Protein backbone atom coordinates (compact mmCIF):
# COMPACT_ATOMS: atom_id res chain seq x y z
CA UNK A 1 0.02 0.04 0.05
CA UNK A 2 0.95 3.78 -0.26
CA UNK A 3 0.05 7.16 -1.56
CA UNK A 4 -1.97 6.03 -4.39
CA UNK A 5 -4.06 3.68 -2.31
CA UNK A 6 -5.11 6.66 -0.03
CA UNK A 7 -5.65 9.44 -2.65
CA UNK A 8 -6.60 7.85 -5.94
CA UNK A 9 -8.17 4.47 -4.81
CA UNK A 10 -10.48 6.36 -2.64
CA UNK A 11 -11.10 7.45 0.72
CA UNK A 12 -14.93 8.61 0.22
CA UNK A 13 -14.26 12.46 0.97
CA UNK A 14 -11.17 12.35 -1.39
CA UNK A 15 -13.59 10.95 -4.28
CA UNK A 16 -16.05 13.83 -3.61
CA UNK A 17 -13.31 16.50 -3.54
CA UNK A 18 -11.77 15.01 -6.88
CA UNK A 19 -15.29 15.09 -8.59
CA UNK A 20 -16.21 18.63 -7.20
CA UNK A 21 -15.44 21.90 -9.19
CA UNK A 22 -15.79 20.46 -12.82
CA UNK A 23 -17.57 22.90 -15.06
CA UNK A 24 -18.25 20.38 -17.62
CA UNK A 25 -20.45 17.58 -17.23
CA UNK A 26 -18.46 15.40 -19.42
CA UNK A 27 -15.39 16.06 -17.45
CA UNK A 28 -16.91 14.90 -14.33
CA UNK A 29 -18.23 11.81 -16.00
CA UNK A 30 -14.91 10.91 -17.47
CA UNK A 31 -13.14 10.91 -13.95
CA UNK A 32 -16.23 9.44 -12.32
CA UNK A 33 -15.89 6.52 -14.72
CA UNK A 34 -12.06 6.11 -13.93
CA UNK A 35 -12.77 6.20 -10.15
CA UNK A 36 -15.12 3.45 -10.27
CA UNK A 37 -12.48 1.08 -10.82
CA UNK A 38 -11.01 1.48 -7.49
CA UNK A 39 -12.43 0.52 -4.24
CA UNK A 40 -13.27 3.02 -1.25
CA UNK A 41 -10.68 2.71 1.36
CA UNK A 42 -12.58 2.21 4.81
CA UNK A 43 -13.14 4.89 7.53
CA UNK A 44 -13.20 3.64 11.15
CA UNK A 45 -14.58 4.90 14.27
CA UNK A 46 -10.71 5.30 15.22
CA UNK A 47 -10.06 7.64 12.20
CA UNK A 48 -12.93 9.68 13.08
CA UNK A 49 -11.67 10.19 16.87
CA UNK A 50 -8.25 10.54 15.86
CA UNK A 51 -9.29 13.24 13.59
CA UNK A 52 -11.19 15.07 16.39
CA UNK A 53 -8.12 14.73 18.40
CA UNK A 54 -5.88 16.31 15.80
CA UNK A 55 -8.49 19.07 15.30
CA UNK A 56 -8.17 20.07 18.93
CA UNK A 57 -4.10 19.69 18.96
CA UNK A 58 -3.82 21.76 15.84
CA UNK A 59 -6.07 24.39 17.06
CA UNK A 60 -4.63 24.63 20.43
CA UNK A 61 -1.18 25.43 18.42
CA UNK A 62 -3.03 28.27 16.34
CA UNK A 63 -3.55 25.85 13.29
CA UNK A 64 -7.12 25.96 11.99
CA UNK A 65 -7.65 22.73 9.83
CA UNK A 66 -10.85 21.47 8.07
CA UNK A 67 -12.71 18.52 9.10
CA UNK A 68 -12.01 16.73 6.03
CA UNK A 69 -8.09 17.43 5.83
CA UNK A 70 -7.84 16.16 9.58
CA UNK A 71 -9.83 13.08 8.92
CA UNK A 72 -7.45 12.39 5.80
CA UNK A 73 -4.41 12.74 8.13
CA UNK A 74 -5.99 10.34 10.47
CA UNK A 75 -6.54 7.60 7.95
CA UNK A 76 -3.36 7.95 6.37
CA UNK A 77 -1.61 7.56 9.92
CA UNK A 78 -3.80 4.67 10.97
CA UNK A 79 -2.72 2.94 7.77
CA UNK A 80 0.68 3.87 7.23
CA UNK A 81 0.28 6.09 4.17
CA UNK A 82 1.74 8.91 2.72
CA UNK A 83 -0.72 11.81 1.76
CA UNK A 84 -0.10 13.36 -1.77
CA UNK A 85 -1.36 17.05 -2.00
CA UNK A 86 -0.75 20.45 -3.11
CA UNK A 87 -2.49 22.08 -0.35
CA UNK A 88 -0.10 23.80 1.86
CA UNK A 89 -2.25 23.50 5.08
CA UNK A 90 -0.94 19.90 5.07
CA UNK A 91 2.49 21.29 5.81
CA UNK A 92 1.20 23.34 8.90
CA UNK A 93 -0.59 20.04 10.12
CA UNK A 94 2.75 18.23 9.82
CA UNK A 95 4.39 20.52 12.42
CA UNK A 96 1.77 18.91 14.98
CA UNK A 97 0.76 15.83 13.79
CA UNK A 98 3.39 13.03 12.40
CA UNK A 99 1.80 12.52 8.93
CA UNK A 100 4.08 11.57 6.23
CA UNK A 101 3.56 13.87 3.04
CA UNK A 102 4.58 12.48 -0.59
CA UNK A 103 7.60 13.86 -1.85
CA UNK A 104 8.64 13.16 -5.30
CA UNK A 105 11.39 10.86 -5.42
CA UNK A 106 14.38 11.96 -7.88
CA UNK A 107 16.26 9.20 -9.63
């Protein structure tokens, strides 16, 4: 397992975020038809509880995190996965939560 399992192979909120924002219906349908080939990664009670803890921890340290972002952090940590993101907020979370962000490997 790895980053691809978390981000592309689908945690339900990620599937939603990937499909949100298309202006053209055909773009949405194209990605939707490609994502259907991937299983959803299960979300557990432990993931939700850890996400709530991380939300409090970040807030205590002056970092405002979104519920979905911190849920993804919890799922990644509970499953030893890296997170691939272009969202700079995750770099802030990483200062307080031991998440691993995907770093492009160079040859």
